[in-house]
Structure formats: structure tokens, C-alpha cells
PDB file of C-alpha atoms and ligand atoms in Angstrom:
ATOM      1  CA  UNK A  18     -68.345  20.950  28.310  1.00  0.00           C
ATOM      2  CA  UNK A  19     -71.837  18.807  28.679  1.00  0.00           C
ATOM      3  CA  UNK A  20     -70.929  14.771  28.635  1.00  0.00           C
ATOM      4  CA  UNK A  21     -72.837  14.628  25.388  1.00  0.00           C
ATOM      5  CA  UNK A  22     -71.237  17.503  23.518  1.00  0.00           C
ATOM      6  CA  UNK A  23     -67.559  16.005  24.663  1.00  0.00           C
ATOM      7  CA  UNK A  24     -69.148  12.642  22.820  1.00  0.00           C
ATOM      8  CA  UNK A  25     -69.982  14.401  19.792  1.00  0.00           C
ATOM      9  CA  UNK A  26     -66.393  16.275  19.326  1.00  0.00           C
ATOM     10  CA  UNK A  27     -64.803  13.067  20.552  1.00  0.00           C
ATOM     11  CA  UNK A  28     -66.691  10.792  17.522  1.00  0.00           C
ATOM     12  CA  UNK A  29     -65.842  13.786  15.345  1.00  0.00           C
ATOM     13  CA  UNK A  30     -62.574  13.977  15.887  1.00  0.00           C
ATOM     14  CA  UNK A  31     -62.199   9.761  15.643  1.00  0.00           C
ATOM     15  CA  UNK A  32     -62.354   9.643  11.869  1.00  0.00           C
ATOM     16  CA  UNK A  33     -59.865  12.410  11.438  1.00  0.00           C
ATOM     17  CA  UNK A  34     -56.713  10.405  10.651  1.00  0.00           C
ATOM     18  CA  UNK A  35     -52.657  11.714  10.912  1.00  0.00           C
ATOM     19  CA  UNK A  36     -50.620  10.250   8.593  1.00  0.00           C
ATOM     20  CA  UNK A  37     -46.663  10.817   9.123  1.00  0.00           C
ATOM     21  CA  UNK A  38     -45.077   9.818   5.765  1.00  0.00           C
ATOM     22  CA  UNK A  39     -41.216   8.004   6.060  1.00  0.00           C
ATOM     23  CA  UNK A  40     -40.529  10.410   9.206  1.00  0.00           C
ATOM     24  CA  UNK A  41     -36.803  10.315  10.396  1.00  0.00           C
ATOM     25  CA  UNK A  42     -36.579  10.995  13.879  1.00  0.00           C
ATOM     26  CA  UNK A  43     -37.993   8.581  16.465  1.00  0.00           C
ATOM     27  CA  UNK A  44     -39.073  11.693  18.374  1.00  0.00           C
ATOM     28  CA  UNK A  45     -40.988  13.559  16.229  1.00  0.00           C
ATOM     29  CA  UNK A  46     -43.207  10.613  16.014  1.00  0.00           C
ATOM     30  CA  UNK A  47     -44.132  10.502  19.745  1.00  0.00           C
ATOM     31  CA  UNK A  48     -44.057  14.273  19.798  1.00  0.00           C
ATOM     32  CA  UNK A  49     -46.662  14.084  17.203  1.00  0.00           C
ATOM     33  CA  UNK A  50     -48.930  10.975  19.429  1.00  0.00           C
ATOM     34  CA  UNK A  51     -48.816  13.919  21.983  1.00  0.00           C
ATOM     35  CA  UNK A  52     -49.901  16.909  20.350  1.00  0.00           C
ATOM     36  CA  UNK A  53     -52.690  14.678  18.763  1.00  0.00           C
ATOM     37  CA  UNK A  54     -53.841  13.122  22.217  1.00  0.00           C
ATOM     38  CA  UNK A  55     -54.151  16.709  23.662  1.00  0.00           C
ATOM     39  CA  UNK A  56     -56.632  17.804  21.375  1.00  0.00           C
ATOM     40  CA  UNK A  57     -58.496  14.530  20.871  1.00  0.00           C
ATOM     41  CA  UNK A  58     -57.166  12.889  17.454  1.00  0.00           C
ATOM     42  CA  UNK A  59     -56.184   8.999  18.205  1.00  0.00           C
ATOM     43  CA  UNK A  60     -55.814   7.884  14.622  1.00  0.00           C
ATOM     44  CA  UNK A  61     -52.340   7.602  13.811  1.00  0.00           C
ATOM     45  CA  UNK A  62     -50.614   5.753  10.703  1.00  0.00           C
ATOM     46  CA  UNK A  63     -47.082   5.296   9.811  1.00  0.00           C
ATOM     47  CA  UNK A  64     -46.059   5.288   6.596  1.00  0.00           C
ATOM     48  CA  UNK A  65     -42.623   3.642   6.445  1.00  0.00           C
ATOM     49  CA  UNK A  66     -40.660   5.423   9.469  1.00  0.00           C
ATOM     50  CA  UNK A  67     -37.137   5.525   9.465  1.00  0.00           C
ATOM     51  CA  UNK A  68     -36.324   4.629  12.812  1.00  0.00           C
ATOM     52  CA  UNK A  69     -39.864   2.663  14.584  1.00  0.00           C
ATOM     53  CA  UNK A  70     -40.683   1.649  17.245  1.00  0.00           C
ATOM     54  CA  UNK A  71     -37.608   3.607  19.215  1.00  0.00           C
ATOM     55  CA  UNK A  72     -37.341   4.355  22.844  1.00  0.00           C
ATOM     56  CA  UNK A  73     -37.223   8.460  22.160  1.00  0.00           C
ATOM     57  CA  UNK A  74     -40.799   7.839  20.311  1.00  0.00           C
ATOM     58  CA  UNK A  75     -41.841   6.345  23.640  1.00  0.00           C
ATOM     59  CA  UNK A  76     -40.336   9.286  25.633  1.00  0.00           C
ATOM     60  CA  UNK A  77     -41.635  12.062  23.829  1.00  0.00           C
ATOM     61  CA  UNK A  78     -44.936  10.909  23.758  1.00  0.00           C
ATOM     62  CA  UNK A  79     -45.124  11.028  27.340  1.00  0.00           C
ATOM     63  CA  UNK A  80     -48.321  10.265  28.486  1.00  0.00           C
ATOM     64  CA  UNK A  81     -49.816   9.803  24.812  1.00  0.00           C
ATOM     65  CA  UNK A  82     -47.881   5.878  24.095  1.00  0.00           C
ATOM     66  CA  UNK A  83     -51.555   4.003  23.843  1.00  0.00           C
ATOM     67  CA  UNK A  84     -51.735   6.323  20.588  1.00  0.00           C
ATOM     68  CA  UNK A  85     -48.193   5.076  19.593  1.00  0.00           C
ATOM     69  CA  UNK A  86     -49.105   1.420  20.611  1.00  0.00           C
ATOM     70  CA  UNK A  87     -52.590   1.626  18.377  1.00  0.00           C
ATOM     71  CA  UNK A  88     -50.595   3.587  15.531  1.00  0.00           C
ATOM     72  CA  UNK A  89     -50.666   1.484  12.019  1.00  0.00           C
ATOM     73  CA  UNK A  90     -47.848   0.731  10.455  1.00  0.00           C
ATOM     74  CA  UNK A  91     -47.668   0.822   6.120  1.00  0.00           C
ATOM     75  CA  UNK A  92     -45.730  -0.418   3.892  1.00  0.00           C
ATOM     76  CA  UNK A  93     -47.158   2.317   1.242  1.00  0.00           C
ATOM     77  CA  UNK A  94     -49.310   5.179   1.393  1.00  0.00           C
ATOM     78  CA  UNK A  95     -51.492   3.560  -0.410  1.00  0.00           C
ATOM     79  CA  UNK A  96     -52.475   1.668   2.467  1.00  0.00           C
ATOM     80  CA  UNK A  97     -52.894   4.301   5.120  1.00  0.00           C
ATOM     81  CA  UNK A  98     -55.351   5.908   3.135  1.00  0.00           C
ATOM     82  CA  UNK A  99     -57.620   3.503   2.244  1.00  0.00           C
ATOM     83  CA  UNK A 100     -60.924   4.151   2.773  1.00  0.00           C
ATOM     84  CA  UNK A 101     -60.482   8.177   3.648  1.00  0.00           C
ATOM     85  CA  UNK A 102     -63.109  10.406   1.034  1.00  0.00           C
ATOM     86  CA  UNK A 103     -61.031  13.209   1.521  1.00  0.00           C
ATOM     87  CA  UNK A 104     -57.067  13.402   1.501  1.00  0.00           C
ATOM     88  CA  UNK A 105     -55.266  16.627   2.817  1.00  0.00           C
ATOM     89  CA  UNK A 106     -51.712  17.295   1.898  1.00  0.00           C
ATOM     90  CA  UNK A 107     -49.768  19.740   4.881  1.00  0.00           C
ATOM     91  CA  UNK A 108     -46.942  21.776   2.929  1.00  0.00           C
ATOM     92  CA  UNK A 109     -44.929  24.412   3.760  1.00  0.00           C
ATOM     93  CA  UNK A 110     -44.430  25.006   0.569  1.00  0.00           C
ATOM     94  CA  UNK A 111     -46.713  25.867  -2.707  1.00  0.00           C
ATOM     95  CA  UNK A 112     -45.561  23.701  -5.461  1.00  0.00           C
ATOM     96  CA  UNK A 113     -45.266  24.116  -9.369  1.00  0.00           C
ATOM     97  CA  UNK A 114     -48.433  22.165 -10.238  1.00  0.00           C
ATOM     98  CA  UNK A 115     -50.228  23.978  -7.473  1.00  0.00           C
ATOM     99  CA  UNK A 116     -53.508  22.163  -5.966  1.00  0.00           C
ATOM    100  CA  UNK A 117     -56.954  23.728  -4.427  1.00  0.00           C
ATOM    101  CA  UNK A 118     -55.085  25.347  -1.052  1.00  0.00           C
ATOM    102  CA  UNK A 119     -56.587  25.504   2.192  1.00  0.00           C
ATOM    103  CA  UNK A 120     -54.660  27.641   5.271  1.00  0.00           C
ATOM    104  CA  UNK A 121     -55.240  25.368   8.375  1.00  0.00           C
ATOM    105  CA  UNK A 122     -58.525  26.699   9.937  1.00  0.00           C
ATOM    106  CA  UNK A 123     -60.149  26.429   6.927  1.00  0.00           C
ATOM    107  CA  UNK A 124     -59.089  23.121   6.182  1.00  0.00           C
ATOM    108  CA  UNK A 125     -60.071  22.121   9.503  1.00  0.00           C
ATOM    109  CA  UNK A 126     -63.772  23.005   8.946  1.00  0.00           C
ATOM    110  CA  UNK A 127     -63.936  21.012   5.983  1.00  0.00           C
ATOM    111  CA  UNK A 128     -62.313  17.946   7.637  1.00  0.00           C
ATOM    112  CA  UNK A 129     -64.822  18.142  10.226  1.00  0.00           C
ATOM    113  CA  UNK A 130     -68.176  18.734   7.404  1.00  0.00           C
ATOM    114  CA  UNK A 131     -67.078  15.588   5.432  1.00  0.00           C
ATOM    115  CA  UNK A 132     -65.474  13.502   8.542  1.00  0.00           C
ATOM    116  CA  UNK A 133     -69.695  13.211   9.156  1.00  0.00           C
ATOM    117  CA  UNK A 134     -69.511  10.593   6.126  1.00  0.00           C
ATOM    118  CA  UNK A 135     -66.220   9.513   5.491  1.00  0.00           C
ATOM    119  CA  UNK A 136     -63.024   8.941   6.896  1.00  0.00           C
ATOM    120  CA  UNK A 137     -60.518  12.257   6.258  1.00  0.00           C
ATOM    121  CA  UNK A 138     -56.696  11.706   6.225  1.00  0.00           C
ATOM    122  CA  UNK A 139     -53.853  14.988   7.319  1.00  0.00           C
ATOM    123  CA  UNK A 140     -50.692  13.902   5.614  1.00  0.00           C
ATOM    124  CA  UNK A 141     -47.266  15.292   6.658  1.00  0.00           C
ATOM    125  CA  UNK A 142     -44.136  15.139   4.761  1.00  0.00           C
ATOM    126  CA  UNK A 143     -40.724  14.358   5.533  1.00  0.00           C
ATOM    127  CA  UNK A 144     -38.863  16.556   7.516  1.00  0.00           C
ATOM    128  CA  UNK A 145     -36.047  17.247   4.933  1.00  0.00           C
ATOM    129  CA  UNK A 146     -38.338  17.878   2.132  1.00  0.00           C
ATOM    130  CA  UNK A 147     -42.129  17.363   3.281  1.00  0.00           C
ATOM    131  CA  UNK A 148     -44.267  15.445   0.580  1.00  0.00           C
ATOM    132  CA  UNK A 149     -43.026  14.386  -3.127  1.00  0.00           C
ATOM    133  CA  UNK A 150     -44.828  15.859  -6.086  1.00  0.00           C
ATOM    134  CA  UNK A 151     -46.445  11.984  -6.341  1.00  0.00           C
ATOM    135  CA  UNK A 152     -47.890  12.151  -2.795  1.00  0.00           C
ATOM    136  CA  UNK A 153     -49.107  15.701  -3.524  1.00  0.00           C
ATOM    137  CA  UNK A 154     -51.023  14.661  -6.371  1.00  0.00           C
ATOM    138  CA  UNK A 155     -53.268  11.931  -4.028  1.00  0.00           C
ATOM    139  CA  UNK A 156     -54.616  15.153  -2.264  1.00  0.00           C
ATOM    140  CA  UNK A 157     -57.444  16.912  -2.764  1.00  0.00           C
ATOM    141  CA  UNK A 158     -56.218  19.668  -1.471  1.00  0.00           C
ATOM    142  CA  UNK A 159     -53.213  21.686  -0.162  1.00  0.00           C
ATOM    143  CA  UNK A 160     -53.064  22.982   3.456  1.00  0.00           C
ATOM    144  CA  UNK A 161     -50.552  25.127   4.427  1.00  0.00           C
ATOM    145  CA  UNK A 162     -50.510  26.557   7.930  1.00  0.00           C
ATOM    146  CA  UNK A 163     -49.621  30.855   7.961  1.00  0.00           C
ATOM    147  CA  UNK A 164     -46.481  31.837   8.221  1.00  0.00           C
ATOM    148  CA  UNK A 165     -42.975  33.575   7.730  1.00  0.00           C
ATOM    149  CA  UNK A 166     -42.489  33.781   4.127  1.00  0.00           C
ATOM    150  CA  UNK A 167     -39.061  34.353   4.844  1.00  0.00           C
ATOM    151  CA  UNK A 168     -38.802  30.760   7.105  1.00  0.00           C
ATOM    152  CA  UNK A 169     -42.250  28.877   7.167  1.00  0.00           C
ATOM    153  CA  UNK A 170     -41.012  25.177   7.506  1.00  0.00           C
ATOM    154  CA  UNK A 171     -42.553  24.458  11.124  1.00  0.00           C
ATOM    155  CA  UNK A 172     -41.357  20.888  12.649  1.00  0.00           C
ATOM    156  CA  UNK A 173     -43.447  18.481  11.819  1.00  0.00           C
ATOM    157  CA  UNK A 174     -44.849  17.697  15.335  1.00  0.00           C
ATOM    158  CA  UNK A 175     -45.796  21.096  15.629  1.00  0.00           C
ATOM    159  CA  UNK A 176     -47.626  21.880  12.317  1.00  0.00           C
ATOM    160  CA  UNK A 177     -49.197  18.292  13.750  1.00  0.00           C
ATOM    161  CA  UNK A 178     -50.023  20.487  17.189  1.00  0.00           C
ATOM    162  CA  UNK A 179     -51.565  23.386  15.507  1.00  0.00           C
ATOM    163  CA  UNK A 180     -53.974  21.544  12.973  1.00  0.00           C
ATOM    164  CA  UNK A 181     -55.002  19.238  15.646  1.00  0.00           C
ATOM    165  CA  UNK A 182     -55.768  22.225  17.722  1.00  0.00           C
ATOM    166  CA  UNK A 183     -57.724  24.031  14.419  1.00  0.00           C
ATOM    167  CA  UNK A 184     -59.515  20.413  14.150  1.00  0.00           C
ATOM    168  CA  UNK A 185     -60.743  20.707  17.846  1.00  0.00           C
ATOM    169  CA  UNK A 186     -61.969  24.564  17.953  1.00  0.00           C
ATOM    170  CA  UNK A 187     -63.955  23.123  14.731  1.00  0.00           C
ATOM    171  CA  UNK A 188     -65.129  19.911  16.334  1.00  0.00           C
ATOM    172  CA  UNK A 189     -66.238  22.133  19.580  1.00  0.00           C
ATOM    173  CA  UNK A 190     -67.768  24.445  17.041  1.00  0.00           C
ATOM    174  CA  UNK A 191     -70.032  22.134  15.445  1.00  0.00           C
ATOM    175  CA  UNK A 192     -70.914  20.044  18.231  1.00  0.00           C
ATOM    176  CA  UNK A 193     -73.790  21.018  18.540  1.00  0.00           C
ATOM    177  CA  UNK A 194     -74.806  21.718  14.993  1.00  0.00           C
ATOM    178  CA  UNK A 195     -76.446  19.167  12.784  1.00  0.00           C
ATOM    179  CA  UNK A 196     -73.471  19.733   9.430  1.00  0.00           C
ATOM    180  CA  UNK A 197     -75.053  19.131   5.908  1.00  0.00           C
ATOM    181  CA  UNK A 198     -72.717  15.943   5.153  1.00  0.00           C
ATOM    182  CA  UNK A 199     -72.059  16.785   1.003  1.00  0.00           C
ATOM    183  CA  UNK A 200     -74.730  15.693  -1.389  1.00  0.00           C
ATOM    184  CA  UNK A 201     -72.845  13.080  -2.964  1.00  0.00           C
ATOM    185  CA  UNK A 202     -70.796  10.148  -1.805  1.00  0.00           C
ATOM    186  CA  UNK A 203     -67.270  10.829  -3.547  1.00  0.00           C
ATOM    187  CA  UNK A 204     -65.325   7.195  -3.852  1.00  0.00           C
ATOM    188  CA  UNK A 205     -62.319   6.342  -1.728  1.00  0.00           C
ATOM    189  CA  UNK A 206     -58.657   7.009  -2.579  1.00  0.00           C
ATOM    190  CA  UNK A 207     -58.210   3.435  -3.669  1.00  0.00           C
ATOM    191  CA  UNK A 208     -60.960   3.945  -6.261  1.00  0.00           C
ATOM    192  CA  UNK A 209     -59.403   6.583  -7.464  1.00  0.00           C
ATOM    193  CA  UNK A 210     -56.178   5.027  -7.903  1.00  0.00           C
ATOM    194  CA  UNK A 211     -58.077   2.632 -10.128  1.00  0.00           C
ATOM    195  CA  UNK A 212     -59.160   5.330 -12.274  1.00  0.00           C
ATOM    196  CA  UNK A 213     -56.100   6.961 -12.951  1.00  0.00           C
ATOM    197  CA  UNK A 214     -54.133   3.325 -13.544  1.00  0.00           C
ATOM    198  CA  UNK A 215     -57.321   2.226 -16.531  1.00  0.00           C
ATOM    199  CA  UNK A 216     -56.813   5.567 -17.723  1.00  0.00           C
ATOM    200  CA  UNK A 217     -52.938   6.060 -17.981  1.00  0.00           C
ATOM    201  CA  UNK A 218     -53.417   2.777 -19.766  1.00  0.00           C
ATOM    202  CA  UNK A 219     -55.848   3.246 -22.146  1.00  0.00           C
ATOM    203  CA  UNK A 220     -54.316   6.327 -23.112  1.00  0.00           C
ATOM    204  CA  UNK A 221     -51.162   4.815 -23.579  1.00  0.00           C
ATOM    205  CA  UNK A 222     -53.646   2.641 -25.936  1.00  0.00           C
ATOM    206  CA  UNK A 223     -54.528   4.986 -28.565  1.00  0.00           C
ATOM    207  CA  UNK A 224     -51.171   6.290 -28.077  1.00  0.00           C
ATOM    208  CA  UNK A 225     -52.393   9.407 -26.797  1.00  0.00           C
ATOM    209  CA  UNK A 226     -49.665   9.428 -23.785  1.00  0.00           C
ATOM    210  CA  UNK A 227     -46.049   9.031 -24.772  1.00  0.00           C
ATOM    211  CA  UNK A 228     -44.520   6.475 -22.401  1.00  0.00           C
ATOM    212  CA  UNK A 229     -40.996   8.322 -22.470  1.00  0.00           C
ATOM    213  CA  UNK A 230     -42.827  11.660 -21.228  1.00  0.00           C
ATOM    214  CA  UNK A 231     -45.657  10.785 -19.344  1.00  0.00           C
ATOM    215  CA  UNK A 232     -45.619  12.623 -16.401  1.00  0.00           C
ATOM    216  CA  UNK A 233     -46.958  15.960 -16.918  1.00  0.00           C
ATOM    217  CA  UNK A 234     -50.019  14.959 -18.580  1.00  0.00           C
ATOM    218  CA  UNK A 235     -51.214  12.648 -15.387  1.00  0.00           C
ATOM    219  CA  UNK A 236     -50.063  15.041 -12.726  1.00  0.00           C
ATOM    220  CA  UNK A 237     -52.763  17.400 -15.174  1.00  0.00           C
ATOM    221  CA  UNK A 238     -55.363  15.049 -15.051  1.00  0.00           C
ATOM    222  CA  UNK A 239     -55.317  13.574 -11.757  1.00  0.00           C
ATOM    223  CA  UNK A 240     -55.530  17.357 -10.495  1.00  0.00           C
ATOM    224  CA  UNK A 241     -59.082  17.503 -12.666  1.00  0.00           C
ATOM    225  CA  UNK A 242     -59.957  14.625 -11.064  1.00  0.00           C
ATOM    226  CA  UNK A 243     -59.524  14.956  -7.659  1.00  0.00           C
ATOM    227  CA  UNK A 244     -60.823  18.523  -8.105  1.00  0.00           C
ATOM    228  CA  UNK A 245     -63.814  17.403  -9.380  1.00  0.00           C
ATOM    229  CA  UNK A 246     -64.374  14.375  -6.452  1.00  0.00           C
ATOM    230  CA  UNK A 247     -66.230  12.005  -8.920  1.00  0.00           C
ATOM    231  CA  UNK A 248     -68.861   9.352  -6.408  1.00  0.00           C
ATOM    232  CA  UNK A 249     -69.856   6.171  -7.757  1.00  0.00           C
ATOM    233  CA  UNK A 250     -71.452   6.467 -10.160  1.00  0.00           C
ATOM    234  CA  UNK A 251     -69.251   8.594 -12.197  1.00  0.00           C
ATOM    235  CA  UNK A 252     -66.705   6.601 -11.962  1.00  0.00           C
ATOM    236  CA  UNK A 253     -68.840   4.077 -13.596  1.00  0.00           C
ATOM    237  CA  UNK A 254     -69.295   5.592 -16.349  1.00  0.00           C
ATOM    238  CA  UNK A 255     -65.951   6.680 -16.996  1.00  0.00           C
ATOM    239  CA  UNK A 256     -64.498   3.359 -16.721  1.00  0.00           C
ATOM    240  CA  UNK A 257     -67.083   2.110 -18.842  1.00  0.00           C
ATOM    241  CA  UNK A 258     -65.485   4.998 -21.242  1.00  0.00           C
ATOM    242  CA  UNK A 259     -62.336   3.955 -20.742  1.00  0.00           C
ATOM    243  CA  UNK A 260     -63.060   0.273 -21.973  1.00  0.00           C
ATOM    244  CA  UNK A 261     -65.038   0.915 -24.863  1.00  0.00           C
ATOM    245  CA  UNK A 262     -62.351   2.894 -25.739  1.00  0.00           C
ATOM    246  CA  UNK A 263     -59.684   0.382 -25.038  1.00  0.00           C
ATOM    247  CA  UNK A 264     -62.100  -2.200 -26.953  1.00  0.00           C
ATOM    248  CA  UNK A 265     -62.496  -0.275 -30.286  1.00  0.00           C
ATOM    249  CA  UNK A 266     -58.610   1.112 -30.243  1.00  0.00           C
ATOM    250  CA  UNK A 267     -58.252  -2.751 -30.129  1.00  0.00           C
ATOM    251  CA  UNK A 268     -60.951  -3.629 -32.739  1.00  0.00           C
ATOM    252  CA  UNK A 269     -59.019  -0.949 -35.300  1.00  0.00           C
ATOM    253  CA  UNK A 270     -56.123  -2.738 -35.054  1.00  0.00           C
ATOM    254  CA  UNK A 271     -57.191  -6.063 -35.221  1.00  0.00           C
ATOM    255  CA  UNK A 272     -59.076  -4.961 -38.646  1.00  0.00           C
TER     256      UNK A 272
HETATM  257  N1  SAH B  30     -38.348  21.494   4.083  1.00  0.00           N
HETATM  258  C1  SAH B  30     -39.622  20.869   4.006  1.00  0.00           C
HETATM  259  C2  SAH B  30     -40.363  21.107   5.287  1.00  0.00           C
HETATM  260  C3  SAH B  30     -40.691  19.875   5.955  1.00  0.00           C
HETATM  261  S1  SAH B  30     -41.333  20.209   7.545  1.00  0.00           S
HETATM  262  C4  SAH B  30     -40.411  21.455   2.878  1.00  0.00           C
HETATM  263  O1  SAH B  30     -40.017  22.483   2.387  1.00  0.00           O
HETATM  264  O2  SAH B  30     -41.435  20.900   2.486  1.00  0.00           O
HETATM  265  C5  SAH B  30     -42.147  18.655   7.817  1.00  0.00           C
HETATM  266  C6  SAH B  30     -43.631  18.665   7.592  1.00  0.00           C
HETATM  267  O3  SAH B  30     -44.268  19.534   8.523  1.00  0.00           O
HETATM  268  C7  SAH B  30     -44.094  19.142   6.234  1.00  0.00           C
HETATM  269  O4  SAH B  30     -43.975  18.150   5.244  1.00  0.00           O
HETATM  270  C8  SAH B  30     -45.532  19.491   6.529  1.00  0.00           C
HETATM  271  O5  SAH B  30     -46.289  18.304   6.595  1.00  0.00           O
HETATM  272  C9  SAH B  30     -45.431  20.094   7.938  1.00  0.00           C
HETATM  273  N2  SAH B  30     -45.288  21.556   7.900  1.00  0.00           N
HETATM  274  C10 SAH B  30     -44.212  22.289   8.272  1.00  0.00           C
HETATM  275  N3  SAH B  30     -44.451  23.600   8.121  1.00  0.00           N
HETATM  276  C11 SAH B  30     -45.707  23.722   7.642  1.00  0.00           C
HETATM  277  C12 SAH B  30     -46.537  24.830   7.272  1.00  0.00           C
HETATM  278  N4  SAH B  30     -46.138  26.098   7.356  1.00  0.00           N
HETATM  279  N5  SAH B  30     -47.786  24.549   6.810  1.00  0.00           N
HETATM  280  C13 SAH B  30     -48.227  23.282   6.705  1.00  0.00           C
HETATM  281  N6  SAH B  30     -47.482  22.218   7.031  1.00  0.00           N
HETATM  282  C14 SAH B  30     -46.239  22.421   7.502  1.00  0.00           C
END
């Protein structure tokens, strides 16, 4: 590979985050630094580990610590994705309130279009039970790699190993190909949060949500919203919605 084009999938690759979510073993977290470092990836946060830092972390990573030493640590997941455009969800499973699913090459190519203008987080579940419903529903979409229906729960390290490897074939791949970032700018996952916390209030408001059942309905909506990606400006407007809406539910009861 020309200098340059190792550059260009190395910058590529850069703003391609891993996030491990409340991982158990010590060793699956520097198995994961190393399957990342092989293919390129160095951006690794740590959402609440178990057991970290550890000395089999350090072991298993082999020569990949610097990536352990460099990883961020959170406190929610929340945190680790802040700033990141695009949030994919890893599952081995499909789930009852299915999302938009990508298999792994596929989701790969679209980390690597939008990682041109924003940052792009790969979450990974637990290794018991993988993601909640409540992390599942901060991802755009679903990515699930292909396998035996019969026994398709890889460990975690390697489903990290394979997608990093799908990221770098793609990063390779469009080296040296100017990629059409997406025509609009859609807002950060902290944005969104904002969104869905004005409008699970106001619609507790004009009593639209019942506060003893409420989780159904926003598992619904956030789905339409993260679907539909809203940028700025959108988002604008509907929290302009969302007041005026909060004002006059206020105003009718006031009068
Ligand atoms: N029993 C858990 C599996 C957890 S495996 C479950 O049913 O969800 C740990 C993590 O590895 C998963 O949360 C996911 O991030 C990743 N993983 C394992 N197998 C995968 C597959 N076939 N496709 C995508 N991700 C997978």
C-alpha cells in the first residue's frame, strides 16, 4: 500500500470508535485492544467494566496495551458516545422492537461513508446478554454479524475482530475514492437525548403518556426518530413544537 493511501485508511479508520459496554472478563477487553490494533481502529471506550484495569487485560492485549492505556473510561454510555452522528448496536440477536439491521459488511461501508463527517460508535453488549432493550434503542441501527442460527453468540472479542476487519477491507476500499459525506448534518447522540427527554415530558403534559406505562410508546418513537436522523435544524423546530405545546397545555389550565 502507497504511504498516502495507508494515511487515508488510517484517518478513516480514527473516527471509528469501539465501545465495550459493562464487559466482565478482564481478558476480553485486551483481546478486543488487539483485534482492533490489527486492523487499524485505536478508539476504544469503556463503559463501566467489571473488572479494569486487570493484569489478564494487559496480557491479552499483547502487543496492543498503548490502545488499552489511551482507552476512556465512562461512567454511562451516555458519555462514550458523545459526539458520534451515527450509533451502531452489534447483536447476536434480533429483538422484539426490531431496528433498521445491517449484517457486518454492510454496516461497515456505512461507518466508513459517514465516519467522513462525524464520529461513528460500534457498541458491544455484555457477554451474558449483549445490549439491554434501552441501549438498543440509542442505535440507529442493528448489526448483526452471519451466522449459525442454531448458535450465533460469537465472543465478544471476536465479533470485535471480524467488524474491525469488515471496517478495514472498507477503509482500503475507499481510499482512494472521494465518498459523498450525506447531505445533511444529523445532530449528535446527546442532542438526541434532549429530544426524547422535552418530549417524554411534554407528553406526559397533555397527559398523552401514562406515567405507569410509559415504555412502549418511547421505545416507538425514539425508533421514528433515530430512523429518520433529524440535523439541526429539525430539531429546532420540533423543540420549538414541543414548547408551544408545553406553553398552551399550561395556558389551558391556568384559564
Ligand atoms: N448471549 C448474548 C450474546 C453476547 S455475546 C446475547 O444473546 O445477546 C457479546 C457481544 O458480542 C454481543 O453483545 C455483541 O456485541 C457481540 N456479538 C456476538 N455475536 C454476534 C453476532 N453474531 N453478531 C453481532 N454481534 C455479535
Amino acid at each position: 500500500m502507497a504511504a498516502a493511501e495507508a494515511a487515508e485508511v488510517a484517518q478513516r479508520l480514527a473516527r471509528i470508535r469501539v465501545v465495550l459496554i459493562n464487559t466482565t472478563h478482564p481478558g476480553n477487553i485486551g483481546a478486543t485492544a488487539r483485534a482492533m490494533k490489527v486492523m487499524g481502529l485505536s478508539s476504544l471506550h469503556l463503559v463501566t467494566p467489571k473488572i479494569y484495569p486487570h493484569a489478564e487485560a494487559t496480557a491479552r492485549a499483547s502487543g496492543a496495551d498503548d490502545l488499552l492505556q489511551r482507552a476512556q473510561l465512562h461512567e454511562s454510555l451516555e458519555s462514550a458516545l458523545a459526539g458520534c452522528g451515527l450509533v451502531l448496536g452489534t447483536s447476536a440477536r434480533l429483538r422484539t422492537l426490531p431496528l433498521p439491521l445491517l449484517d457486518a459488511r454492510r454496516a461497515a461501508g456505512q461507518a466508513l461513508v459517514e465516519s467522513a463527517q462525524h464520529e461513528v460508535a460500534l457498541l458491544f453488549g455484555r457477554e451474558r446478554y449483549g445490549l439491554t432493550n434501552e441501549e438498543m434503542q440509542r442505535c440507529h441501527f442493528l448489526v448483526n454479524i452471519p451466522s449459525n442460527p442454531e448458535y450465533s453468540s460469537l465472543n465478544i472479542a471476536q465479533a470485535v475482530q471480524i467488524m474491525a476487519y469488515e471496517l478495514r477491507i472498507a477503509a482500503q476500499g475507499f481510499a482512494d475514492i472521494e465518498l459523498a459525506p450525506p447531505d445533511w448534518q444529523p445532530v449528535d447522540d446527546v442532542q438526541m437525548e434532549r429530544l426524547f427527554e422535552h418530549l417524554e415530558q411534554t407528553l406526559l403534559d397533555i397527559r398523552f403518556l401514562n406515567p405507569r406505562q410509559p415504555k412502549r410508546l418511547l421505545a416507538r418513537l425514539r425508533r421514528l426518530f433515530n430512523r429518520a436522523r433529524p440535523d439541526q435544524n429539525e430539531i429546532n423546530i420540533l423543540r420549538g413544537i414541543l414548547k408551544a405545546t408545553q406553553d398552551a397545555a399550561r395556558h389551558s389550565e391556568e384559564t
